[in-house]
mmCIF file of C-alpha atoms in Angstrom:
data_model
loop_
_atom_site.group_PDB
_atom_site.id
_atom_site.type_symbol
_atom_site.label_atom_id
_atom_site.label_comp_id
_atom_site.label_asym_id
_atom_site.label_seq_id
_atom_site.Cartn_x
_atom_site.Cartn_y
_atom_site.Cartn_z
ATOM 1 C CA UNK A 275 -2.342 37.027 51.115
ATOM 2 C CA UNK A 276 0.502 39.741 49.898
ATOM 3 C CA UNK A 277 2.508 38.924 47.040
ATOM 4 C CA UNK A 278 5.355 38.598 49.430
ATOM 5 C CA UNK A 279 4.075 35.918 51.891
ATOM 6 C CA UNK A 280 3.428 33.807 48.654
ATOM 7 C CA UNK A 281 6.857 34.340 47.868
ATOM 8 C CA UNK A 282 8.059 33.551 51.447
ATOM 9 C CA UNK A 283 5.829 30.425 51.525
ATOM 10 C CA UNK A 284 6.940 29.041 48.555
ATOM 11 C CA UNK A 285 10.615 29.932 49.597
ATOM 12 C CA UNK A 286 10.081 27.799 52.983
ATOM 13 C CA UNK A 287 8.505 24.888 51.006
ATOM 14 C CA UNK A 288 11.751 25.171 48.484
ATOM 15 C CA UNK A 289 14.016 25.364 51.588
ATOM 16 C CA UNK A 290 12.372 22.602 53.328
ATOM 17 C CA UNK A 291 12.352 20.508 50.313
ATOM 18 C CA UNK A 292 15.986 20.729 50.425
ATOM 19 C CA UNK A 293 16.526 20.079 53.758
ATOM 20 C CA UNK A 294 14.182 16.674 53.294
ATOM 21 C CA UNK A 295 16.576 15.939 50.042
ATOM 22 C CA UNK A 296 19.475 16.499 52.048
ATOM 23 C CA UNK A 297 18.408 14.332 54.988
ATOM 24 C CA UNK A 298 17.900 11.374 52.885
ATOM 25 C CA UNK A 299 21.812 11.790 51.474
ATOM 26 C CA UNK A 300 22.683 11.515 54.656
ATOM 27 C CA UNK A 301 20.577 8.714 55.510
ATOM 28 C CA UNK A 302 22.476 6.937 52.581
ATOM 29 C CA UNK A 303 20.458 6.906 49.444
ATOM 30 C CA UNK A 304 21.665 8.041 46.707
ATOM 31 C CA UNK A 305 20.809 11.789 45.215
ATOM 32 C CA UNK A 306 18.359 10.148 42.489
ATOM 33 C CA UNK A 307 16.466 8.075 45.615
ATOM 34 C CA UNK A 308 16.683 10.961 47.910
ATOM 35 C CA UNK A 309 15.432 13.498 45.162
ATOM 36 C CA UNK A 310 12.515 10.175 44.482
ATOM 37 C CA UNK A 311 11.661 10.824 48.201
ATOM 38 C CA UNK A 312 12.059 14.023 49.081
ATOM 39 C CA UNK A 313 9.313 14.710 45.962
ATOM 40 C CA UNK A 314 7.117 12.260 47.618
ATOM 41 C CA UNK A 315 6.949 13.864 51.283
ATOM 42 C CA UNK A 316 6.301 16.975 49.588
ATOM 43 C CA UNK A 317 3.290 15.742 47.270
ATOM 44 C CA UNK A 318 2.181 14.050 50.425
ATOM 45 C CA UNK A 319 2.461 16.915 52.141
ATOM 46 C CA UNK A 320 0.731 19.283 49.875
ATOM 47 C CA UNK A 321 -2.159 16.293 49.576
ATOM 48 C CA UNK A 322 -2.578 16.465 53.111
ATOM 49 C CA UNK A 323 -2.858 20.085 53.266
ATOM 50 C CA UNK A 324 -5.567 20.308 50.157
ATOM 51 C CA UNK A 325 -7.419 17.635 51.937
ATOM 52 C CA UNK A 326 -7.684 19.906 55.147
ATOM 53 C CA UNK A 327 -8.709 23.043 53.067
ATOM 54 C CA UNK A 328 -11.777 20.660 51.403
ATOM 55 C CA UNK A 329 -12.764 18.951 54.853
ATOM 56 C CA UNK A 330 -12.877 22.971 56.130
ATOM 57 C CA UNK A 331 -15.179 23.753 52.956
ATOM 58 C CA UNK A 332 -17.142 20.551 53.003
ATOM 59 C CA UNK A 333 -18.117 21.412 56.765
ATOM 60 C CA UNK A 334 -18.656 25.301 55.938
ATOM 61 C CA UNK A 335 -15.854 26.005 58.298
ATOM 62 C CA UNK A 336 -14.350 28.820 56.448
ATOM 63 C CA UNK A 337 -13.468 32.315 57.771
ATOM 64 C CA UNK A 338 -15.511 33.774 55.216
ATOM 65 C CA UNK A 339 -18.602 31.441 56.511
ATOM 66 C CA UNK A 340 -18.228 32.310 59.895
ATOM 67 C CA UNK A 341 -18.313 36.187 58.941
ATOM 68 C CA UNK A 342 -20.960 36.063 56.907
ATOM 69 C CA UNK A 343 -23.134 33.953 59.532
ATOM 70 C CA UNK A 344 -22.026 36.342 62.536
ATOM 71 C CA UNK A 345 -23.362 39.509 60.563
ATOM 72 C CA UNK A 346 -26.137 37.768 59.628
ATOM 73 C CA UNK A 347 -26.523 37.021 63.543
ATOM 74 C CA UNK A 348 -25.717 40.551 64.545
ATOM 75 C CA UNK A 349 -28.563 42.212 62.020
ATOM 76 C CA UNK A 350 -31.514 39.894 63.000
ATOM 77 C CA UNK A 351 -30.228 40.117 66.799
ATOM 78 C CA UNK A 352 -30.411 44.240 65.552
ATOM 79 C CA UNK A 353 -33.639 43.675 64.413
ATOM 80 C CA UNK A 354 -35.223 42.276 67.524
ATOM 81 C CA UNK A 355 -33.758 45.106 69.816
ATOM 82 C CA UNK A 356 -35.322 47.876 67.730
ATOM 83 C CA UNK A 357 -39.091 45.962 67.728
ATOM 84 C CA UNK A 358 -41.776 47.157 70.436
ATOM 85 C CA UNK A 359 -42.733 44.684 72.361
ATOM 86 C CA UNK A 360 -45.984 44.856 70.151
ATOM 87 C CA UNK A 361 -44.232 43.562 67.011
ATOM 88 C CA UNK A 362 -42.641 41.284 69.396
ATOM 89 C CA UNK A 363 -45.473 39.452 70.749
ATOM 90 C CA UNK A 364 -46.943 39.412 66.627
ATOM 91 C CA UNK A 365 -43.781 37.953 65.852
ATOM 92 C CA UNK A 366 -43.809 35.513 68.286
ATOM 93 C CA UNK A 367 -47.687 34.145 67.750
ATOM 94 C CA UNK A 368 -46.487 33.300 63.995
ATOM 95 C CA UNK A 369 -43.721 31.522 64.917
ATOM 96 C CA UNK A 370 -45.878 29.669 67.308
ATOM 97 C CA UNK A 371 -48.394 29.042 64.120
ATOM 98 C CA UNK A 372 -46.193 27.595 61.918
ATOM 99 C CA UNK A 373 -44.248 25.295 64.354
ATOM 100 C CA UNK A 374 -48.162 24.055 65.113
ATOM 101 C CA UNK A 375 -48.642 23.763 61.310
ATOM 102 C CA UNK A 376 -45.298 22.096 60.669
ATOM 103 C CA UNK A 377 -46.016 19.766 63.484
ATOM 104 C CA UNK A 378 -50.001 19.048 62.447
ATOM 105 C CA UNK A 379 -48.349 18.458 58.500
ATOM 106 C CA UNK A 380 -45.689 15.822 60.035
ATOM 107 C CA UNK A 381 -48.072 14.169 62.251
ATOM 108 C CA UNK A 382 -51.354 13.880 59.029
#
C-alpha cells in the first residue's frame, strides 16, 4: 500500500467517524454520549476487521499463500512436461511403492 492510500484510508475512517458522531447528535444524545458511541462503532469496527484478517491467516487464505502455492503448482506442473515418458513411468512406479508401503505400515 502507497503512503497515500494510508493517508486516504485513515482520512475516510476520520470522516466516517464524524459522520457516526454526528448521527448520534442528531439522534439526541448528547456530544459526550455520541463521542462514547461513535468510539465504540469504530473499535467494533476495527475488531471486526482484525478478526477477518486472522480468520484469512488462520485458514492460509492470503494473497501471498495463494502465489506462492500457484508457482509452486506451475514449476512441478513444468517439471512433468519436460520428463520423457521414461522418467515418467519411474516416477510413477515410486509413487505407486510408497502409497503400497504407507498403506502396508497403516494396516501392520
Amino acid at each position: 500500500m502507497r503512503r497515500i492510500d494510508v493517508i486516504w484510508v485513515g482520512l475516510a475512517v476520520a470522516g466516517g467517524g464524524l459522520v457516526i458522531y454526528l448521527a448520534f447528535t442528531v439522534l439526541g444524545l448528547d456530544s459526550v454520549d455520541a463521542g462514547i458511541w461513535a468510539q465504540l462503532v469504530l473499535v467494533l469496527g476495527l475488531l471486526g476487521w482484525t478478526a477477518t484478517y486472522l480468520f484469512r491467516v488462520v485458514t492460509k487464505n492470503m494473497t501471498y499463500h495463494q502465489q506462492l502455492q500457484d508457482y509452486e503448482d506451475a514449476v512441478l506442473q513444468k517439471r512433468l512436461d519436460e520428463m520423457t515418458p521414461e522418467e515418467l513411468e519411474k516416477l510413477q512406479a515410486e509413487i505407486e511403492q510408497e502409497a503400497l508401503a504407507a498403506k502396508q505400515k497403516d494396516e501392520g
